[in-house]
Amino acid sequence: MCPDAATGTLAPMPWDRTRLTADGFTGWIRISDLPRADVPSGAGVYVVVRENTLPPRFRATNPGGRASEKDPTVPVAELREAWVDGAEVLFVGRATRGVGKRQGLAKRLAELRRFGLGQTGNHWGGRYVWQLADSDDLLVAWKETGEADPEEVAAQLLARFEVDHGQLPFANLVRGSATATQLPQIRAARVEDIEEVVELWTRAGENRGRPADRPDLVRLLIERDPEALLLAVDDGVVVGSVIAGWDGWRASLYRLAVAPEHRRRGTARLLVGRAEARLKAFGASRIHAMVLEENQDGHGLWQALGYTPQPDWRRWVKATR
Ligand SMILES: CC(C)(COP(=O)(O)OP(=O)(O)OC[C@H]1O[C@@H](n2cnc3c(N)ncnc32)[C@H](O)[C@@H]1OP(=O)(O)O)[C@@H](O)C(=O)NCCC(=O)NCCS
């Protein structure tokens, strides 16, 4: 077993103006100024940003437009649930190119504003933002996507956000279509997954120097902490796993494994992002993982995710059965 643990300090990339400006976003105008703003007419992606760091206050009713007579109002409890602490980006949208009524950034953003004023139902996506008490102060920034497919660019932004925060931006209720096809779903393991998980670990896990996995022990874990074992599921098949363990004192990641045929597609990044979000919610300020000294795949992964080896510790172990 690898003697040294890797430690990581928790500093998610901030989704703020500095980061997005560096990523090519421009504009940064108040959403209430949108009809008068000089927005380009080409295809692109846009973000709705709240720079106010005070906790959000929500209106009981949504003043936004109606789509086919549907009321955009959502119960405040649902909005609180969707809120992403520490993220200024509330919504990522995309405007496709072409000659359609809804296409191009200028048209799409004009629709966004009109929806907020209750005038149309043509920007149903992102409707949560209008239930914020300070919705008029929100900012909008955009990036033209040139030859790239805005759908794809938005999907990648959403995927990166999801990795950093463990959930989609507040007002994005569904992943971009490209994301949906590229990234597996992350969910907690259920008892009926146990056999598939053990089979995955047998063929994909870091297995040297440790006891073999047993289904009864995985069941004990699920019974003791039903949210600890996270799975990446692609089209109903378990393709990845990680255990995010919190014992009230330490936060540990175990059994990170991705099926060989699914590697280098961001699955481990997504799993670890979701695991970190869980551990941070418990109050963890540091997370560690055990990595075998010879595991070059593991070293590359942990390094990419901001973890560094701790050379002055060695694991001391006593078998109890
Ligand atoms: C290590 C492992 C979990 C990575 O899973 P993955 O889904 O392929 O990883 P991701 O695609 O999320 O990789 C994210 C980043 O980590 C780094 N990375 C991942 N695998 C790497 C490798 N084999 N070599 C070097 N860097 C690697 C890269 O920077 C990668 O980003 P990039 O693809 O844009 O360059 C997978 O190879 C695996 O299951 N290995 C066997 C089990 C194992 O060793 N688990 C870790 C135990 S500590």
Short mmCIF file of C-alpha atoms and ligand atoms in Angstrom, two decimals:
data_model
loop_
_atom_site.label_atom_id
_atom_site.label_comp_id
_atom_site.label_asym_id
_atom_site.label_seq_id
_atom_site.Cartn_x
_atom_site.Cartn_y
_atom_site.Cartn_z
CA MET A 1 0.00 0.00 0.00
CA CYS A 2 1.25 3.41 -0.81
CA PRO A 3 2.87 4.93 2.26
CA ASP A 4 1.83 8.49 1.74
CA ALA A 5 -1.56 10.05 1.61
CA ALA A 6 -2.28 12.87 -0.79
CA THR A 7 -3.90 15.93 0.68
CA GLY A 8 -5.97 18.56 -1.00
CA THR A 9 -7.05 21.98 0.16
CA LEU A 10 -10.48 22.97 -1.01
CA ALA A 11 -10.36 25.92 -3.30
CA PRO A 12 -12.93 25.57 -6.08
CA MET A 13 -12.37 27.81 -9.06
CA PRO A 14 -14.52 30.88 -8.44
CA TRP A 15 -17.18 31.36 -11.09
CA ASP A 16 -16.93 35.12 -11.10
CA ARG A 17 -16.30 38.07 -13.40
CA THR A 18 -12.52 37.69 -13.28
CA ARG A 19 -12.61 34.07 -14.36
CA LEU A 20 -15.25 34.61 -17.03
CA THR A 21 -13.56 37.72 -18.42
CA ALA A 22 -10.36 35.72 -18.74
CA ASP A 23 -12.46 33.12 -20.55
CA GLY A 24 -13.58 35.75 -23.12
CA PHE A 25 -16.89 36.96 -21.65
CA THR A 26 -17.72 40.61 -22.16
CA GLY A 27 -20.67 42.93 -21.62
CA TRP A 28 -21.28 42.88 -17.88
CA ILE A 29 -24.34 45.07 -18.11
CA ARG A 30 -27.28 45.15 -15.73
CA ILE A 31 -30.04 42.90 -16.93
CA SER A 32 -32.47 45.81 -16.68
CA ASP A 33 -30.35 47.73 -19.24
CA LEU A 34 -30.57 44.93 -21.80
CA PRO A 35 -32.96 46.45 -24.31
CA ARG A 36 -30.64 49.43 -24.66
CA ALA A 37 -27.35 47.53 -24.66
CA ASP A 38 -25.14 46.97 -27.66
CA VAL A 39 -25.28 43.18 -27.83
CA PRO A 40 -23.74 41.42 -30.87
CA SER A 41 -26.15 39.62 -33.15
CA GLY A 42 -24.00 36.51 -33.73
CA ALA A 43 -24.18 33.13 -32.08
CA GLY A 44 -22.76 32.77 -28.61
CA VAL A 45 -23.16 31.86 -24.99
CA TYR A 46 -24.25 34.12 -22.15
CA VAL A 47 -24.27 34.09 -18.39
CA VAL A 48 -26.47 35.73 -15.77
CA VAL A 49 -24.36 36.74 -12.80
CA ARG A 50 -25.15 37.97 -9.29
CA GLU A 51 -22.20 39.77 -7.73
CA ASN A 52 -24.06 40.55 -4.51
CA THR A 53 -22.64 38.15 -1.92
CA LEU A 54 -25.54 38.55 0.54
CA PRO A 55 -27.81 35.52 0.85
CA PRO A 56 -30.55 35.58 -1.79
CA ARG A 57 -34.08 36.75 -1.03
CA PHE A 58 -36.85 35.31 -3.14
CA ARG A 59 -40.20 36.65 -4.25
CA ALA A 60 -43.21 34.49 -3.53
CA THR A 61 -44.31 34.84 -7.14
CA ASN A 62 -42.34 34.99 -10.35
CA PRO A 63 -43.06 38.10 -12.42
CA GLY A 64 -41.78 36.40 -15.58
CA GLY A 65 -43.73 35.66 -18.72
CA ARG A 66 -46.01 32.72 -19.24
CA ALA A 67 -45.35 29.91 -21.67
CA SER A 68 -48.61 28.31 -22.87
CA GLU A 69 -50.29 29.83 -19.80
CA LYS A 70 -47.81 28.06 -17.49
CA ASP A 71 -46.92 30.13 -14.43
CA PRO A 72 -43.12 30.38 -13.92
CA THR A 73 -43.52 30.63 -10.12
CA VAL A 74 -41.64 28.00 -8.12
CA PRO A 75 -42.00 27.39 -4.35
CA VAL A 76 -39.31 29.29 -2.45
CA ALA A 77 -38.11 26.05 -0.81
CA GLU A 78 -37.31 24.71 -4.29
CA LEU A 79 -35.36 27.86 -5.12
CA ARG A 80 -33.37 27.56 -1.90
CA GLU A 81 -32.59 23.96 -2.75
CA ALA A 82 -31.31 24.96 -6.20
CA TRP A 83 -29.19 27.86 -4.88
CA VAL A 84 -25.43 27.28 -5.30
CA ASP A 85 -23.49 28.90 -2.46
CA GLY A 86 -20.36 30.70 -3.54
CA ALA A 87 -21.17 30.78 -7.27
CA GLU A 88 -21.88 34.12 -8.91
CA VAL A 89 -23.04 32.51 -12.13
CA LEU A 90 -26.76 31.79 -11.93
CA PHE A 91 -27.51 30.75 -15.47
CA VAL A 92 -25.68 29.73 -18.63
CA GLY A 93 -27.57 30.14 -21.90
CA ARG A 94 -26.75 29.83 -25.57
CA ALA A 95 -27.91 31.59 -28.70
CA THR A 96 -27.57 29.68 -31.92
CA ARG A 97 -26.75 31.25 -35.25
CA GLY A 98 -29.08 31.42 -38.22
CA VAL A 99 -32.10 33.38 -39.24
CA GLY A 100 -34.67 32.16 -36.76
CA LYS A 101 -36.56 34.49 -34.48
CA ARG A 102 -34.80 33.16 -31.39
CA GLN A 103 -31.32 33.15 -32.81
CA GLY A 104 -28.30 35.33 -32.14
CA LEU A 105 -27.22 36.85 -28.85
CA ALA A 106 -29.02 40.19 -29.23
CA LYS A 107 -32.37 38.53 -29.94
CA ARG A 108 -31.98 35.91 -27.26
CA LEU A 109 -31.00 38.42 -24.59
CA ALA A 110 -33.85 40.75 -25.58
CA GLU A 111 -36.16 37.78 -25.04
CA LEU A 112 -34.57 37.09 -21.68
CA ARG A 113 -35.33 40.64 -20.56
CA ARG A 114 -38.85 40.63 -21.98
CA PHE A 115 -39.54 37.38 -20.15
CA GLY A 116 -38.43 39.01 -16.89
CA LEU A 117 -40.85 41.86 -17.51
CA GLY A 118 -43.65 39.36 -17.94
CA GLN A 119 -44.07 40.20 -21.61
CA THR A 120 -43.33 36.87 -23.29
CA GLY A 121 -42.91 33.23 -22.47
CA ASN A 122 -40.06 32.87 -24.92
CA HIS A 123 -37.24 32.51 -22.41
CA TRP A 124 -38.63 29.84 -20.10
CA GLY A 125 -35.11 28.50 -19.42
CA GLY A 126 -33.49 30.42 -16.58
CA ARG A 127 -36.85 31.55 -15.19
CA TYR A 128 -35.70 31.08 -11.57
CA VAL A 129 -33.58 34.25 -11.78
CA TRP A 130 -36.69 36.43 -11.97
CA GLN A 131 -37.87 35.22 -8.59
CA LEU A 132 -34.83 36.80 -6.94
CA ALA A 133 -35.78 40.00 -5.14
CA ASP A 134 -32.75 41.75 -6.66
CA SER A 135 -33.22 40.38 -10.19
CA ASP A 136 -32.93 43.86 -11.75
CA ASP A 137 -29.37 44.13 -10.45
CA LEU A 138 -28.19 40.92 -12.06
CA LEU A 139 -25.51 41.25 -14.70
CA VAL A 140 -25.33 39.71 -18.14
CA ALA A 141 -22.15 38.86 -20.02
CA TRP A 142 -21.72 37.06 -23.29
CA LYS A 143 -19.14 35.50 -25.53
CA GLU A 144 -19.47 35.07 -29.27
CA THR A 145 -18.64 31.53 -30.27
CA GLY A 146 -17.55 32.10 -33.89
CA GLU A 147 -17.20 28.80 -35.68
CA ALA A 148 -17.75 26.74 -32.52
CA ASP A 149 -21.18 25.31 -31.77
CA PRO A 150 -22.72 27.45 -28.97
CA GLU A 151 -24.66 24.40 -27.80
CA GLU A 152 -21.37 22.59 -27.27
CA VAL A 153 -19.65 25.59 -25.64
CA ALA A 154 -22.56 26.03 -23.20
CA ALA A 155 -22.57 22.30 -22.45
CA GLN A 156 -18.87 22.42 -21.63
CA LEU A 157 -19.35 25.43 -19.36
CA LEU A 158 -22.13 23.61 -17.53
CA ALA A 159 -19.99 20.51 -17.20
CA ARG A 160 -17.12 22.52 -15.71
CA PHE A 161 -19.48 24.30 -13.34
CA GLU A 162 -20.95 20.97 -12.27
CA VAL A 163 -17.51 19.60 -11.56
CA ASP A 164 -16.60 22.64 -9.45
CA HIS A 165 -19.86 22.89 -7.54
CA GLY A 166 -21.36 19.43 -7.67
CA GLN A 167 -24.54 20.81 -9.22
CA LEU A 168 -25.72 22.92 -12.13
CA PRO A 169 -26.01 26.70 -11.84
CA PHE A 170 -29.06 27.87 -9.87
CA ALA A 171 -31.32 28.51 -12.87
CA ASN A 172 -30.07 25.76 -15.21
CA LEU A 173 -32.44 22.89 -14.70
CA VAL A 174 -31.02 20.59 -17.34
CA ARG A 175 -27.57 19.93 -18.66
CA GLY A 176 -26.67 21.05 -22.14
CA SER A 177 -27.51 18.37 -24.67
CA ALA A 178 -23.83 17.80 -25.52
CA THR A 179 -23.05 17.40 -21.81
CA ALA A 180 -25.86 14.97 -21.39
CA THR A 181 -24.37 12.71 -23.98
CA GLN A 182 -20.76 13.11 -22.82
CA LEU A 183 -20.96 12.90 -19.08
CA PRO A 184 -22.48 10.11 -17.06
CA GLN A 185 -25.04 10.74 -14.37
CA ILE A 186 -23.69 10.82 -10.82
CA ARG A 187 -25.88 9.28 -8.12
CA ALA A 188 -25.58 7.48 -4.81
CA ALA A 189 -25.26 3.69 -5.01
CA ARG A 190 -28.22 1.49 -4.12
CA VAL A 191 -28.20 -2.05 -2.78
CA GLU A 192 -29.13 -3.40 -6.21
CA ASP A 193 -25.91 -1.85 -7.66
CA ILE A 194 -23.57 -3.77 -5.36
CA GLU A 195 -22.66 -6.62 -7.68
CA GLU A 196 -21.99 -4.29 -10.58
CA VAL A 197 -19.83 -2.06 -8.36
CA VAL A 198 -17.71 -4.95 -7.11
CA GLU A 199 -17.32 -6.15 -10.69
CA LEU A 200 -16.20 -2.65 -11.72
CA TRP A 201 -13.65 -2.55 -8.91
CA THR A 202 -12.32 -5.99 -9.87
CA ARG A 203 -11.51 -4.85 -13.39
CA ALA A 204 -10.89 -1.12 -12.92
CA GLY A 205 -9.83 -0.48 -9.32
CA GLU A 206 -6.44 0.12 -7.75
CA ASN A 207 -6.28 -3.34 -6.25
CA ARG A 208 -2.74 -4.13 -5.21
CA GLY A 209 -1.93 -4.45 -1.52
CA ARG A 210 -5.48 -4.47 -0.22
CA PRO A 211 -8.08 -7.04 0.73
CA ALA A 212 -10.50 -8.11 -2.02
CA ASP A 213 -13.82 -6.28 -2.10
CA ARG A 214 -16.84 -8.12 -0.75
CA PRO A 215 -20.47 -7.39 -1.58
CA ASP A 216 -21.51 -7.75 2.08
CA LEU A 217 -19.06 -5.01 3.09
CA VAL A 218 -20.35 -2.69 0.37
CA ARG A 219 -23.87 -3.33 1.68
CA LEU A 220 -22.73 -2.35 5.19
CA LEU A 221 -21.35 0.90 3.82
CA ILE A 222 -24.59 1.72 1.99
CA GLU A 223 -26.63 0.93 5.09
CA ARG A 224 -24.38 3.01 7.33
CA ASP A 225 -24.07 6.01 5.00
CA PRO A 226 -26.37 5.78 1.96
CA GLU A 227 -24.85 8.84 0.27
CA ALA A 228 -21.16 7.90 0.62
CA LEU A 229 -20.71 5.65 -2.39
CA LEU A 230 -21.18 7.73 -5.52
CA LEU A 231 -21.50 6.12 -8.91
CA ALA A 232 -21.09 7.38 -12.45
CA VAL A 233 -23.81 5.75 -14.51
CA ASP A 234 -23.81 5.86 -18.29
CA ASP A 235 -26.92 4.64 -20.04
CA GLY A 236 -27.79 2.48 -17.03
CA VAL A 237 -24.29 0.99 -16.72
CA VAL A 238 -22.02 1.71 -13.74
CA VAL A 239 -18.82 3.13 -15.26
CA GLY A 240 -17.21 4.82 -12.27
CA SER A 241 -17.22 5.10 -8.50
CA VAL A 242 -15.83 6.96 -5.54
CA ILE A 243 -16.48 6.72 -1.81
CA ALA A 244 -16.73 10.10 -0.09
CA GLY A 245 -16.26 9.23 3.56
CA TRP A 246 -16.88 11.64 6.42
CA ASP A 247 -16.41 10.34 9.94
CA GLY A 248 -17.14 13.64 11.67
CA TRP A 249 -13.47 14.60 11.69
CA ARG A 250 -11.77 13.62 8.45
CA ALA A 251 -12.84 13.62 4.84
CA SER A 252 -11.52 10.76 2.75
CA LEU A 253 -11.90 9.61 -0.82
CA TYR A 254 -11.66 5.89 -1.54
CA ARG A 255 -12.27 3.45 -4.40
CA LEU A 256 -12.05 5.96 -7.20
CA ALA A 257 -12.26 3.85 -10.33
CA VAL A 258 -13.41 4.45 -13.89
CA ALA A 259 -14.03 1.66 -16.40
CA PRO A 260 -11.06 1.52 -18.82
CA GLU A 261 -13.24 2.20 -21.87
CA HIS A 262 -14.58 5.41 -20.25
CA ARG A 263 -11.29 6.95 -19.17
CA ARG A 264 -10.04 10.42 -20.09
CA ARG A 265 -13.54 11.80 -20.58
CA GLY A 266 -13.76 13.69 -17.30
CA THR A 267 -15.64 11.01 -15.35
CA ALA A 268 -13.22 10.92 -12.41
CA ARG A 269 -13.14 14.71 -12.35
CA LEU A 270 -16.92 14.76 -12.16
CA LEU A 271 -17.05 12.07 -9.46
CA VAL A 272 -14.44 13.77 -7.31
CA GLY A 273 -16.15 17.16 -7.79
CA ARG A 274 -19.42 15.70 -6.52
CA ALA A 275 -17.65 13.91 -3.66
CA GLU A 276 -15.87 17.11 -2.64
CA ALA A 277 -19.17 19.01 -2.65
CA ARG A 278 -20.62 16.42 -0.26
CA LEU A 279 -17.63 16.57 2.06
CA LYS A 280 -17.51 20.36 2.07
CA ALA A 281 -21.17 20.44 3.03
CA PHE A 282 -20.20 18.53 6.20
CA GLY A 283 -17.62 21.23 6.96
CA ALA A 284 -14.51 19.45 5.68
CA SER A 285 -11.62 21.85 5.14
CA ARG A 286 -9.23 19.23 3.77
CA ILE A 287 -9.73 16.02 1.84
CA HIS A 288 -7.31 13.15 1.44
CA ALA A 289 -6.92 10.12 -0.78
CA MET A 290 -4.65 7.08 -0.51
CA VAL A 291 -2.61 6.48 -3.66
CA LEU A 292 -0.14 3.73 -4.39
CA GLU A 293 3.35 5.02 -5.06
CA GLU A 294 3.49 3.26 -8.44
CA ASN A 295 0.03 4.33 -9.59
CA GLN A 296 0.90 6.79 -12.33
CA ASP A 297 -2.73 7.08 -13.50
CA GLY A 298 -3.75 7.99 -9.97
CA HIS A 299 -0.91 10.48 -9.55
CA GLY A 300 -1.86 12.23 -12.81
CA LEU A 301 -5.50 12.43 -11.79
CA TRP A 302 -4.97 13.72 -8.25
CA GLN A 303 -2.42 16.23 -9.39
CA ALA A 304 -4.83 17.52 -12.05
CA LEU A 305 -7.48 17.98 -9.38
CA GLY A 306 -5.23 20.05 -7.11
CA TYR A 307 -4.03 17.35 -4.67
CA THR A 308 -0.40 17.13 -3.59
CA PRO A 309 1.45 14.24 -1.92
CA GLN A 310 2.33 14.57 1.75
CA PRO A 311 5.84 13.12 2.12
CA ASP A 312 6.14 13.23 5.91
CA TRP A 313 3.38 10.74 6.73
CA ARG A 314 3.26 6.98 6.47
CA ARG A 315 0.12 4.91 6.97
CA TRP A 316 0.28 2.58 10.02
CA VAL A 317 -2.07 -0.36 9.75
CA LYS A 318 -3.23 -3.25 11.96
CA ALA A 319 -5.50 -5.98 10.59
CA THR A 320 -8.42 -6.81 12.88
CA ARG A 321 -9.70 -9.90 11.09
C1 LIG B 1 -7.27 7.37 -12.27
C2 LIG B 1 -8.63 7.24 -12.93
C3 LIG B 1 -9.70 7.16 -11.85
C4 LIG B 1 -8.88 8.49 -13.81
O1 LIG B 1 -10.20 8.44 -14.33
P1 LIG B 1 -10.63 9.28 -15.63
O2 LIG B 1 -12.11 9.30 -15.67
O3 LIG B 1 -9.91 8.72 -16.80
O4 LIG B 1 -10.03 10.72 -15.30
P2 LIG B 1 -10.52 12.10 -15.95
O5 LIG B 1 -10.88 11.87 -17.38
O6 LIG B 1 -11.54 12.73 -15.08
O7 LIG B 1 -9.16 12.91 -15.89
C5 LIG B 1 -9.09 14.22 -15.37
C6 LIG B 1 -7.66 14.68 -15.48
O8 LIG B 1 -6.80 13.87 -14.65
C7 LIG B 1 -5.55 13.66 -15.31
N1 LIG B 1 -5.40 12.24 -15.62
C8 LIG B 1 -6.36 11.28 -15.65
N2 LIG B 1 -5.84 10.08 -15.97
C9 LIG B 1 -4.52 10.28 -16.15
C10 LIG B 1 -3.44 9.43 -16.49
N3 LIG B 1 -3.62 8.12 -16.76
N4 LIG B 1 -2.21 9.97 -16.60
C11 LIG B 1 -2.00 11.29 -16.37
N5 LIG B 1 -2.99 12.16 -16.05
C12 LIG B 1 -4.23 11.65 -15.93
C13 LIG B 1 -5.59 14.47 -16.59
O9 LIG B 1 -5.09 15.78 -16.30
C14 LIG B 1 -7.07 14.53 -16.88
O10 LIG B 1 -7.45 15.65 -17.66
P3 LIG B 1 -7.30 15.55 -19.27
O11 LIG B 1 -7.90 14.25 -19.70
O12 LIG B 1 -8.09 16.77 -19.73
O13 LIG B 1 -5.84 15.62 -19.56
C15 LIG B 1 -8.70 5.99 -13.87
O14 LIG B 1 -7.55 5.96 -14.69
C16 LIG B 1 -8.75 4.68 -13.10
O15 LIG B 1 -9.84 4.21 -12.75
N6 LIG B 1 -7.60 4.08 -12.84
C17 LIG B 1 -7.53 2.80 -12.08
C18 LIG B 1 -7.95 2.97 -10.65
C19 LIG B 1 -7.15 4.04 -9.96
O16 LIG B 1 -5.94 4.11 -10.10
N7 LIG B 1 -7.83 4.84 -9.15
C20 LIG B 1 -7.20 5.90 -8.37
C21 LIG B 1 -6.88 5.35 -7.04
S1 LIG B 1 -5.96 6.48 -6.04
#
